[in-house]
Amino acid sequence: MARDGGVSCLRSSETMRVGIGGMESPPLDLDDVHVLAVDDSLVDRIVIERLLRITSCKVTAVDSGWRALEFLGLDNEKASAELDRLKVDLIITDYCMPGMTGYELLKKIKESSSFRQVPVVIMSSENVLTRIDRCLEEGAEDFLLKPVKLADVKRLRSSLTRDVKLSNANKRKLPEDSVPVNTSLPPPPSPFTISPDSSDSSPPSTISPESSDSSPPLSPVEIFSSPLSSLLDDEDDDVLPSSPESSPAPEESPVRRQKMGSPGLD
Amino acid sequence: MDALVAQLQMQYRNYTVSLYQQGFLDDQFTELKKLQDDASPDFVAEVLSLFFEDCVKLIGNMARALDQTGTVDFSQVGASVHQLKGSSSSVGAKRVKGLCITFKEYCEANNYEGCVRCLQQVDIEFKALQTKLQDMFNLEKQIIQAGGKVPQVDIN
């Protein structure tokens, strides 16, 4: 168990698998869910790490928003080829952290073109509705009340598996020289713009692996991942947003995705 | 051998239940036990050990902050209390967590005497929990050494 305050990766091989350091990446394991966990408390970091690993996630745990941005490559302007391989399927962060709060981290992630589609879950020990609302408005997928339980993480995990499988199936069809994903380059003209007048456009949610032969190349991170639960539709009462009963059926997710806008537009 | 195991297991069950009944532990501790398995048989002990280290560190911070005669920065004390509240909550250390809630209120009220009292109590409480858990983990070891399995204890 790593005890330092920095990045704690329980298995360095997992870090290498996400291609940091320019190593040749092994074939993508389609069932791999890679989670970036952010929490300034060591105890909480160890617990969340264990919760995630026990639900078959690969985990990278860091102790601050700055380290998270560093890990994601969002702390500098340099284009990096390695980022093509950086696969983060979920970011789960504590809200109250010194320096950069989870909310500020959420905003920075949602501002980045590389990672804005990655679901971000906020954890907090305080059940403050205005805080929850603010995070959801900023694009957080879910809000978990601490202490986090196994059932919470299992629920997150099962939502993710389906979406990672979908998006990974699309990744397999990518040509070798797919569009770069670095934020410093202007966004490439997206052949897959969601526009009403596009005659052959189909809603992103209905992409199935079999039909992607004829689909335009997708940037590795411009994947359409379903939100974990459509909290925007929930009634705002005292019930925690993270309660399983409030999660809508997956079919509702296309509405949410189109709200987020297409990658090529800002 | 079996009689010994059975006796130890009963002792263990009773002891564990009493810890919950006396408010030392709450169901988050039960949640932590769910994360322990044959591959990670010492997970709970390891997390609790980190928690106790955290207690020592944070209580030290609080003591230092409260020791600034005349110019106590209560927000600084409160920041450490907040962290301790968080980690005690995460491991199921119910009494420590409860004390932190009171402690936080005293910080917000800039109540020096209240804070000093809470600091003393928190120190006593985490050490008491540490001792109790050590006894519990020792019972687990004895059961295993006697050839038995540590029973799942149903707290209800």
XYZ file of C-alpha atoms in Angstrom, chain B:
156
model
C -8.744 -27.947 19.224
C -12.301 -27.448 17.996
C -13.523 -26.563 21.456
C -10.846 -23.926 21.733
C -11.706 -22.507 18.325
C -15.393 -22.425 19.196
C -14.666 -20.670 22.461
C -12.416 -18.101 20.807
C -14.955 -17.510 18.091
C -17.668 -16.874 20.660
C -15.394 -14.517 22.542
C -14.647 -12.723 19.311
C -18.307 -12.387 18.395
C -19.249 -11.034 21.787
C -16.371 -8.632 21.840
C -17.087 -7.286 18.377
C -20.779 -6.840 19.118
C -19.938 -4.970 22.309
C -17.744 -2.547 20.389
C -20.690 -1.634 18.208
C -23.098 -1.519 21.124
C -20.840 0.744 23.114
C -20.580 3.078 20.164
C -16.921 2.585 19.375
C -17.730 1.401 15.871
C -20.496 2.010 13.375
C -21.560 0.391 10.132
C -18.794 2.001 8.106
C -16.461 -0.375 9.950
C -18.669 -3.190 8.683
C -18.262 -1.755 5.190
C -14.489 -1.900 5.572
C -14.689 -5.557 6.539
C -16.456 -6.242 3.254
C -13.305 -5.051 1.497
C -11.151 -7.622 3.220
C -10.603 -11.003 1.634
C -8.086 -13.826 1.510
C -5.926 -11.812 -0.863
C -5.973 -8.809 1.514
C -6.526 -10.365 4.940
C -5.133 -7.414 6.863
C -6.853 -4.617 5.024
C -8.936 -3.440 7.961
C -5.996 -3.512 10.363
C -3.861 -1.586 7.887
C -6.435 1.117 7.286
C -7.061 1.520 10.996
C -3.349 1.756 11.580
C -3.151 4.603 9.063
C -6.115 6.206 10.765
C -4.405 6.129 14.142
C -1.292 7.682 12.628
C -3.554 10.361 11.220
C -5.022 10.914 14.690
C -1.596 11.476 16.200
C -0.641 13.914 13.475
C -3.872 15.887 13.483
C -4.161 16.031 17.265
C -0.602 17.349 17.277
C -1.638 20.057 14.823
C -4.635 20.983 16.930
C -2.589 21.108 20.127
C -0.023 23.360 18.508
C -2.697 25.647 17.088
C -4.400 25.892 20.477
C -1.116 26.581 22.200
C -0.680 30.010 20.629
C -1.357 32.037 23.768
C -3.666 34.904 22.954
C -3.750 34.428 19.203
C -5.403 31.077 18.593
C -6.328 30.589 14.970
C -9.572 28.650 15.387
C -9.927 28.133 11.662
C -6.626 26.331 11.684
C -7.802 24.111 14.523
C -11.071 23.619 12.676
C -9.271 22.521 9.519
C -7.557 19.698 11.391
C -10.796 18.768 13.141
C -12.519 18.617 9.764
C -9.872 16.227 8.451
C -10.128 14.035 11.536
C -13.883 14.000 11.268
C -13.535 12.832 7.686
C -11.144 10.007 8.304
C -12.903 8.795 11.461
C -16.109 8.700 9.456
C -14.422 6.703 6.715
C -13.237 3.977 9.087
C -16.294 3.780 11.305
C -14.694 5.274 14.410
C -18.035 6.459 15.726
C -17.053 8.066 19.028
C -14.120 9.921 17.543
C -16.353 11.199 14.768
C -18.992 12.345 17.231
C -16.415 14.227 19.247
C -15.145 15.914 16.111
C -18.607 17.244 15.393
C -18.751 18.883 18.820
C -15.168 20.030 18.499
C -15.935 21.692 15.180
C -18.773 23.638 16.762
C -16.462 24.941 19.481
C -13.970 26.014 16.826
C -16.635 27.890 14.954
C -17.688 29.568 18.197
C -14.058 30.428 18.979
C -14.572 28.692 22.319
C -11.111 28.053 23.688
C -12.094 26.011 26.757
C -14.472 23.915 24.719
C -11.758 23.211 22.183
C -9.210 22.236 24.802
C -11.743 19.871 26.425
C -12.539 18.278 23.078
C -8.887 17.902 22.263
C -8.320 15.988 25.483
C -11.364 13.803 24.871
C -10.427 13.043 21.290
C -6.987 11.983 22.418
C -8.437 9.655 25.059
C -11.034 8.292 22.683
C -8.775 7.378 19.786
C -6.378 5.643 22.144
C -9.231 3.700 23.728
C -10.379 2.589 20.286
C -6.846 1.636 19.369
C -6.629 -0.621 22.432
C -10.022 -2.198 21.813
C -9.226 -2.925 18.197
C -5.861 -4.345 19.102
C -7.657 -6.796 21.401
C -10.071 -7.626 18.610
C -7.288 -8.233 16.083
C -5.455 -10.365 18.638
C -8.522 -12.555 19.027
C -8.611 -12.958 15.257
C -4.989 -14.079 15.285
C -5.664 -16.555 18.062
C -8.576 -18.061 16.181
C -6.454 -18.506 13.073
C -3.558 -19.927 15.057
C -5.937 -22.408 16.665
C -6.856 -23.556 13.171
C -10.192 -21.801 12.913
C -11.704 -19.128 10.736
C -12.642 -15.662 11.892
C -16.437 -15.590 11.883
C -18.501 -12.961 10.122
C -20.207 -11.077 12.898
C -23.723 -9.924 12.200
C -24.407 -6.659 13.970
C -28.114 -6.285 14.461
